[in-house]
Short mmCIF file of C-alpha atoms and ligand atoms in Angstrom, two decimals:
data_model
loop_
_atom_site.label_atom_id
_atom_site.label_comp_id
_atom_site.label_asym_id
_atom_site.label_seq_id
_atom_site.Cartn_x
_atom_site.Cartn_y
_atom_site.Cartn_z
CA MET A 1 -88.43 -118.86 -61.31
CA ALA A 2 -89.13 -119.94 -65.36
CA LYS A 3 -87.81 -123.22 -65.61
CA ASP A 4 -84.59 -123.89 -67.60
CA VAL A 5 -85.83 -125.55 -71.02
CA ILE A 6 -84.75 -128.75 -72.28
CA LEU A 7 -84.73 -128.80 -76.19
CA SER A 8 -84.60 -132.71 -77.57
CA GLY A 9 -84.71 -134.53 -80.96
CA MET A 10 -85.15 -136.94 -82.84
CA GLN A 11 -85.05 -137.84 -86.87
CA PRO A 12 -89.09 -139.52 -87.89
CA THR A 13 -88.08 -142.54 -88.72
CA GLY A 14 -91.87 -143.92 -88.18
CA LYS A 15 -92.51 -146.41 -85.34
CA LEU A 16 -89.75 -146.52 -82.20
CA HIS A 17 -88.59 -149.76 -80.70
CA LEU A 18 -86.87 -150.88 -77.50
CA GLY A 19 -83.97 -148.11 -78.55
CA ASN A 20 -85.18 -145.47 -77.94
CA LEU A 21 -88.05 -146.31 -75.22
CA GLU A 22 -84.93 -146.86 -73.71
CA GLY A 23 -82.34 -144.50 -73.97
CA ALA A 24 -84.69 -141.51 -75.38
CA LEU A 25 -88.56 -141.23 -74.50
CA LYS A 26 -88.14 -142.54 -70.85
CA ASN A 27 -86.16 -139.38 -70.30
CA TRP A 28 -87.61 -137.48 -71.18
CA VAL A 29 -90.18 -138.95 -69.54
CA SER A 30 -88.59 -138.08 -66.50
CA LEU A 31 -87.43 -134.80 -67.72
CA GLN A 32 -90.64 -132.68 -68.53
CA ASN A 33 -91.82 -132.82 -65.15
CA ASP A 34 -88.45 -130.28 -64.20
CA TYR A 35 -87.75 -128.14 -67.08
CA GLN A 36 -89.37 -126.24 -69.59
CA MET A 37 -88.96 -128.83 -72.57
CA TYR A 38 -89.35 -129.18 -76.31
CA CYS A 39 -89.28 -132.16 -78.56
CA CYS A 40 -89.09 -131.75 -81.68
CA ILE A 41 -89.76 -134.20 -84.12
CA VAL A 42 -86.80 -133.12 -86.91
CA ASP A 43 -88.00 -133.60 -90.39
CA TRP A 44 -85.91 -131.61 -92.43
CA HIS A 45 -82.99 -133.27 -90.45
CA SER A 46 -84.42 -136.68 -92.22
CA LEU A 47 -84.14 -134.71 -95.80
CA THR A 48 -80.58 -133.83 -95.57
CA SER A 49 -79.61 -137.96 -95.81
CA ASP A 50 -83.33 -139.07 -97.30
CA TYR A 51 -85.43 -136.07 -99.65
CA ALA A 52 -85.52 -139.22 -102.17
CA HIS A 53 -88.04 -140.86 -99.86
CA THR A 54 -90.82 -138.44 -98.93
CA GLY A 55 -93.47 -141.20 -99.55
CA ASP A 56 -93.89 -141.79 -96.19
CA LEU A 57 -93.11 -139.32 -94.17
CA LYS A 58 -96.67 -137.50 -92.65
CA GLU A 59 -96.91 -141.35 -91.49
CA ARG A 60 -93.99 -141.29 -89.52
CA ILE A 61 -94.07 -138.66 -88.80
CA PHE A 62 -96.89 -139.25 -87.11
CA GLU A 63 -96.49 -143.10 -86.03
CA MET A 64 -93.77 -141.04 -83.85
CA ALA A 65 -95.69 -138.67 -82.26
CA MET A 66 -98.66 -141.46 -80.95
CA ASP A 67 -95.54 -143.81 -79.42
CA TYR A 68 -94.04 -140.18 -77.74
CA LEU A 69 -97.65 -140.14 -76.43
CA ALA A 70 -97.91 -143.68 -75.88
CA SER A 71 -94.08 -143.89 -73.57
CA GLY A 72 -96.14 -140.70 -71.27
CA LEU A 73 -94.84 -137.83 -72.25
CA ASN A 74 -97.65 -135.55 -71.78
CA PRO A 75 -98.46 -132.38 -74.25
CA GLU A 76 -98.80 -130.42 -71.08
CA LYS A 77 -96.32 -129.80 -70.03
CA CYS A 78 -94.18 -130.65 -72.95
CA ALA A 79 -94.09 -128.58 -76.58
CA ILE A 80 -94.06 -132.20 -79.09
CA PHE A 81 -93.67 -130.44 -82.31
CA VAL A 82 -92.42 -130.66 -85.96
CA GLN A 83 -89.36 -128.77 -86.51
CA SER A 84 -90.57 -128.08 -90.40
CA GLN A 85 -93.67 -126.98 -88.86
CA ILE A 86 -91.52 -124.02 -87.54
CA LYS A 87 -90.31 -121.75 -90.44
CA GLU A 88 -88.08 -119.91 -87.88
CA HIS A 89 -84.76 -122.40 -88.10
CA ALA A 90 -84.61 -121.75 -91.22
CA GLU A 91 -83.96 -118.39 -91.18
CA LEU A 92 -81.81 -118.95 -88.31
CA HIS A 93 -80.66 -121.59 -89.82
CA LEU A 94 -79.38 -119.56 -92.99
CA LEU A 95 -77.84 -117.02 -90.40
CA PHE A 96 -76.00 -119.04 -88.25
CA SER A 97 -74.71 -120.50 -91.43
CA MET A 98 -72.53 -116.71 -92.16
CA LEU A 99 -70.86 -117.85 -88.41
CA VAL A 100 -69.48 -121.41 -89.63
CA PRO A 101 -65.68 -122.50 -91.79
CA VAL A 102 -67.19 -124.87 -94.82
CA PRO A 103 -63.41 -126.54 -92.87
CA ARG A 104 -65.27 -126.55 -89.72
CA LEU A 105 -68.13 -128.42 -91.33
CA ALA A 106 -65.81 -130.31 -92.94
CA ARG A 107 -64.21 -132.01 -89.91
CA VAL A 108 -67.60 -132.89 -88.28
CA PRO A 109 -67.49 -137.15 -87.11
CA SER A 110 -70.97 -137.80 -88.26
CA PHE A 111 -70.33 -135.66 -91.99
CA LYS A 112 -67.47 -137.46 -92.45
CA GLU A 113 -68.73 -141.08 -91.46
CA LYS A 114 -71.83 -140.73 -93.23
CA ARG A 115 -70.45 -138.67 -96.72
CA LYS A 116 -68.45 -142.39 -97.69
CA GLU A 117 -71.32 -144.57 -95.75
CA LEU A 118 -74.36 -142.45 -98.04
CA GLY A 119 -72.35 -140.71 -100.30
CA LEU A 120 -73.82 -138.15 -99.47
CA ASP A 121 -72.04 -134.13 -100.09
CA SER A 122 -75.05 -131.59 -100.86
CA TYR A 123 -74.69 -128.72 -98.98
CA GLY A 124 -77.39 -128.98 -96.62
CA PHE A 125 -76.15 -132.50 -95.55
CA LEU A 126 -72.53 -130.46 -94.31
CA GLY A 127 -74.73 -128.20 -93.03
CA TYR A 128 -76.85 -130.20 -90.82
CA PRO A 129 -75.24 -129.53 -87.45
CA VAL A 130 -75.72 -125.31 -88.19
CA LEU A 131 -79.84 -126.84 -88.71
CA GLN A 132 -79.46 -128.94 -85.33
CA ALA A 133 -77.35 -125.68 -83.81
CA ALA A 134 -80.79 -123.04 -85.19
CA ASP A 135 -83.18 -125.74 -83.34
CA ILE A 136 -81.82 -125.75 -80.30
CA LEU A 137 -80.51 -122.12 -79.80
CA ILE A 138 -84.00 -121.02 -80.72
CA TYR A 139 -85.60 -121.88 -78.50
CA LYS A 140 -82.83 -120.68 -75.38
CA ALA A 141 -82.33 -124.77 -74.74
CA LYS A 142 -79.62 -124.96 -71.38
CA TYR A 143 -79.80 -128.41 -71.91
CA VAL A 144 -79.56 -131.17 -75.08
CA PRO A 145 -80.97 -134.89 -74.16
CA VAL A 146 -78.47 -136.57 -76.33
CA GLY A 147 -76.21 -139.71 -77.03
CA GLN A 148 -72.60 -139.17 -76.85
CA ASP A 149 -72.32 -139.38 -80.53
CA GLN A 150 -74.03 -135.52 -80.65
CA LEU A 151 -71.66 -134.63 -77.94
CA PRO A 152 -69.82 -132.87 -81.68
CA HIS A 153 -72.91 -131.18 -82.51
CA ILE A 154 -72.90 -129.02 -79.51
CA GLU A 155 -69.60 -128.05 -79.68
CA LEU A 156 -70.65 -126.60 -82.60
CA THR A 157 -73.99 -125.45 -81.81
CA ARG A 158 -71.68 -123.43 -78.40
CA GLU A 159 -69.03 -121.88 -81.13
CA ILE A 160 -72.16 -120.76 -82.75
CA ALA A 161 -73.85 -119.16 -79.54
CA ARG A 162 -70.88 -117.75 -78.78
CA LYS A 163 -69.35 -117.00 -82.92
CA PHE A 164 -72.42 -114.71 -82.72
CA ASN A 165 -72.84 -113.21 -78.97
CA SER A 166 -69.61 -111.82 -79.74
CA PHE A 167 -70.17 -109.86 -83.19
CA TYR A 168 -74.22 -108.81 -82.07
CA GLY A 169 -74.63 -109.69 -78.69
CA ASP A 170 -75.74 -111.68 -76.27
CA VAL A 171 -78.74 -113.92 -77.72
CA PHE A 172 -77.96 -116.80 -76.44
CA PRO A 173 -77.02 -119.15 -74.15
CA GLU A 174 -74.22 -122.24 -74.89
CA PRO A 175 -75.96 -125.01 -74.27
CA GLU A 176 -74.98 -128.55 -72.82
CA ALA A 177 -75.08 -131.63 -73.66
CA LYS A 178 -77.35 -133.71 -70.83
CA LEU A 179 -75.03 -136.73 -71.67
CA THR A 180 -77.92 -139.92 -71.21
CA LYS A 181 -76.38 -143.64 -69.42
CA PHE A 182 -78.27 -146.12 -70.64
CA PRO A 183 -77.63 -149.52 -71.38
CA VAL A 184 -77.03 -150.11 -74.89
CA ILE A 185 -79.74 -152.06 -76.14
CA PRO A 186 -79.28 -155.31 -78.65
CA GLY A 187 -82.00 -156.50 -80.96
CA ILE A 188 -83.16 -159.85 -82.35
CA ASP A 189 -80.00 -160.31 -83.53
CA GLY A 190 -77.01 -159.18 -81.02
CA ARG A 191 -76.04 -155.98 -82.37
CA LYS A 192 -77.52 -153.28 -81.50
CA MET A 193 -81.28 -152.47 -81.79
CA SER A 194 -82.16 -150.93 -85.42
CA LYS A 195 -84.36 -150.25 -87.22
CA SER A 196 -82.19 -149.90 -90.33
CA TYR A 197 -80.52 -153.57 -89.06
CA ASN A 198 -84.35 -154.90 -88.91
CA ASN A 199 -84.08 -156.11 -86.16
CA ASP A 200 -85.60 -153.97 -83.62
CA ILE A 201 -88.69 -154.89 -81.75
CA THR A 202 -91.72 -152.08 -81.88
CA ILE A 203 -94.07 -149.84 -79.93
CA ALA A 204 -96.35 -150.11 -81.82
CA GLU A 205 -96.30 -154.43 -82.33
CA SER A 206 -98.25 -156.42 -80.62
CA PRO A 207 -97.38 -159.43 -77.39
CA GLU A 208 -97.85 -161.97 -80.54
CA GLU A 209 -95.09 -160.85 -82.87
CA THR A 210 -92.91 -160.30 -79.93
CA THR A 211 -92.73 -162.78 -78.77
CA VAL A 212 -91.87 -164.38 -81.89
CA LYS A 213 -88.75 -161.99 -82.63
CA ILE A 214 -87.90 -162.52 -78.87
CA MET A 215 -88.06 -167.34 -79.46
CA LYS A 216 -86.11 -166.21 -83.01
CA MET A 217 -83.83 -164.25 -80.83
CA TYR A 218 -79.24 -164.94 -81.54
CA THR A 219 -78.13 -165.85 -77.69
CA ASP A 220 -75.01 -167.32 -76.65
CA PRO A 221 -73.69 -169.47 -79.86
CA LYS A 222 -71.05 -171.80 -76.72
CA LYS A 223 -74.83 -173.36 -76.03
CA ILE A 224 -76.42 -175.26 -77.91
CA TYR A 225 -78.29 -178.39 -76.08
CA LYS A 226 -80.15 -177.56 -73.09
CA GLY A 227 -78.06 -178.76 -70.17
CA ASP A 228 -74.94 -177.03 -71.59
CA PRO A 229 -73.83 -174.60 -69.60
CA GLY A 230 -74.42 -170.70 -70.74
CA HIS A 231 -72.55 -167.39 -70.25
CA PRO A 232 -75.38 -165.17 -69.83
CA GLU A 233 -73.07 -161.90 -69.71
CA GLU A 234 -71.92 -162.52 -73.63
CA CYS A 235 -75.81 -163.42 -74.23
CA PRO A 236 -78.73 -160.52 -75.47
CA VAL A 237 -81.52 -162.58 -74.43
CA TYR A 238 -80.09 -161.79 -70.51
CA LEU A 239 -78.65 -158.17 -71.53
CA LEU A 240 -82.92 -157.48 -71.45
CA HIS A 241 -83.55 -159.77 -69.08
CA GLN A 242 -81.58 -157.50 -66.53
CA ILE A 243 -83.79 -154.66 -67.93
CA TYR A 244 -87.23 -156.75 -67.62
CA THR A 245 -87.00 -159.01 -65.64
CA LEU A 246 -86.94 -157.94 -61.90
CA ASP A 247 -85.22 -160.99 -60.25
CA TYR A 248 -83.03 -161.22 -63.65
CA GLU A 249 -80.28 -162.75 -61.34
CA LYS A 250 -81.45 -165.43 -60.47
CA ILE A 251 -81.93 -166.17 -64.24
CA TYR A 252 -77.49 -166.30 -64.61
CA PRO A 253 -77.00 -168.96 -62.19
CA VAL A 254 -80.21 -171.16 -63.88
CA CYS A 255 -78.34 -170.07 -67.57
CA HIS A 256 -74.38 -170.82 -65.64
CA SER A 257 -75.03 -174.23 -65.11
CA GLY A 258 -76.91 -175.84 -68.30
CA GLU A 259 -80.42 -176.06 -66.63
CA LEU A 260 -82.50 -173.59 -68.05
CA GLY A 261 -82.99 -173.74 -71.47
CA CYS A 262 -82.80 -170.79 -74.19
CA VAL A 263 -85.94 -172.15 -74.70
CA GLU A 264 -87.38 -171.64 -71.79
CA CYS A 265 -85.33 -168.24 -70.89
CA LYS A 266 -86.69 -166.27 -73.27
CA LYS A 267 -90.44 -167.93 -72.89
CA ILE A 268 -90.33 -166.06 -69.55
CA LEU A 269 -88.06 -162.49 -71.11
CA ALA A 270 -91.49 -162.12 -73.56
CA LYS A 271 -93.43 -161.97 -71.32
CA ASN A 272 -91.99 -159.84 -69.35
CA LEU A 273 -91.24 -157.96 -71.79
CA ASN A 274 -94.98 -158.44 -72.34
CA LYS A 275 -95.61 -157.26 -69.11
CA ALA A 276 -93.14 -154.08 -69.49
CA LEU A 277 -94.40 -152.70 -72.80
CA GLU A 278 -98.83 -153.52 -71.73
CA LEU A 279 -100.00 -150.03 -70.71
CA ILE A 280 -97.59 -147.95 -73.08
CA ARG A 281 -99.51 -150.57 -75.83
CA ALA A 282 -102.96 -150.14 -74.63
CA LYS A 283 -102.00 -146.54 -74.80
CA ARG A 284 -100.63 -146.51 -78.35
CA LYS A 285 -103.99 -148.32 -79.02
CA GLU A 286 -105.82 -146.03 -77.66
CA LEU A 287 -104.61 -143.18 -79.87
CA GLU A 288 -104.57 -145.19 -82.89
CA GLU A 289 -108.70 -145.14 -82.40
CA ASN A 290 -107.95 -141.52 -81.68
CA PRO A 291 -105.85 -139.81 -83.91
CA GLU A 292 -107.14 -135.76 -82.91
CA ILE A 293 -105.61 -136.09 -79.73
CA VAL A 294 -102.45 -136.64 -81.42
CA LYS A 295 -102.92 -134.05 -83.80
CA SER A 296 -103.89 -131.71 -80.94
CA ALA A 297 -101.41 -132.02 -79.76
CA LEU A 298 -98.91 -132.15 -82.20
CA GLU A 299 -101.01 -128.35 -82.91
CA SER A 300 -100.29 -126.91 -78.91
CA GLY A 301 -97.21 -128.29 -79.11
CA ALA A 302 -96.01 -125.77 -82.46
CA LYS A 303 -98.21 -123.05 -81.39
CA LYS A 304 -95.72 -122.82 -77.81
CA ALA A 305 -92.72 -123.55 -79.76
CA GLN A 306 -93.25 -120.86 -82.48
CA LYS A 307 -93.72 -118.14 -79.35
CA LYS A 308 -90.69 -119.05 -78.45
CA ALA A 309 -89.84 -119.25 -82.12
CA LYS A 310 -90.46 -116.01 -82.54
CA GLU A 311 -89.66 -114.05 -79.82
CA THR A 312 -86.06 -115.61 -80.75
CA MET A 313 -86.21 -114.21 -83.58
CA LYS A 314 -86.55 -110.58 -82.98
CA ASP A 315 -84.40 -110.83 -80.81
CA VAL A 316 -82.12 -111.63 -83.39
CA ARG A 317 -83.04 -109.72 -86.48
CA LYS A 318 -82.57 -106.89 -83.86
CA ALA A 319 -79.09 -107.53 -82.24
CA ILE A 320 -78.45 -107.99 -86.75
CA GLY A 321 -79.95 -104.63 -87.65
CA LEU A 322 -81.88 -106.92 -89.72
CA CYS A 323 -85.18 -104.83 -91.11
CA GLY A 324 -88.03 -105.91 -89.98
CA ALA A 325 -86.60 -106.02 -86.31
CA SER A 326 -89.22 -103.44 -84.65
N1 LIG B 1 -79.17 -134.88 -84.81
C1 LIG B 1 -79.37 -136.53 -84.12
C2 LIG B 1 -79.73 -136.68 -84.01
O1 LIG B 1 -79.15 -137.98 -85.41
C3 LIG B 1 -81.12 -135.01 -84.40
C4 LIG B 1 -81.15 -133.73 -84.00
C5 LIG B 1 -81.34 -133.12 -84.21
C6 LIG B 1 -81.68 -133.00 -82.37
N2 LIG B 1 -81.43 -131.42 -83.97
C7 LIG B 1 -82.01 -131.85 -82.86
C8 LIG B 1 -80.83 -133.57 -80.94
C9 LIG B 1 -81.32 -130.80 -81.17
C10 LIG B 1 -81.17 -132.83 -79.51
C11 LIG B 1 -81.31 -131.18 -80.19
O2 LIG B 1 -79.65 -138.04 -82.68
#
């Protein structure tokens, strides 16, 4: 039986960090065995908010593709590709745009938030979730692994699929979000890890750089001197221990009693974290030295994506009754 299709997407932010690794990549790597996976690097989406800074776009895409492969995405199982190489996404976006009322888009939470925060008001930005619907539906995806914040976009995708099908006949499935539960990864300042906060630990950096960052990490502010009792449940260092230190339970009582100082505690974390990343980093080094491997993965991914996107667009043009639908 054919495997169910999963489509996932990420904006090309460049080098990926622990938050991306724990929140998305590891999950994708485990899904690729049971599903037909498409991993789309959504460069057009990044233009909706960052159209003025495209000088390093190609590099950001490449860095991300390296992290994908280093983390264990296998190009034989999973099509890794760049959105702008599959022009059919744009055609489907255009056709979908006819079906979506502008006030409906203006109510999408991410639009309302970012519009204020970043002062965005473009036609393209308003259409962001319509383009996302095209990304998903062009592969007739059944599941979309996303975080909570993306649920309104998946809901809109389902509405578009329903509306299309009701006008033109059954072409699209109604995809479902596959919510991934994962711990929020704290950055070195204690806030959520994010490239834009400049508090991230990347896959690509060296173990030495990681150690320096960990040693600078924000800790429980009530523990000032070694000997002061700590509050591990409020400490981002302890949160990372829970992921990267096998016997992290042993840290809790000695931090709590004051026996373990923050410096020592961070040294243990840095060692364990670097150990956990060792294989991924080694693979990444290998890819940096052999960029042709990455290029060919992106080419084969684009080929697979292209084939499926072409098939769907044939169905779509035929269903609507457009010319060129043979
Ligand atoms: N909006 C998604 C995000 O910000 C990125 C994205 C674009 C996406 N197209 C997609 C995610 C398709 C899943 C499926 O994370």
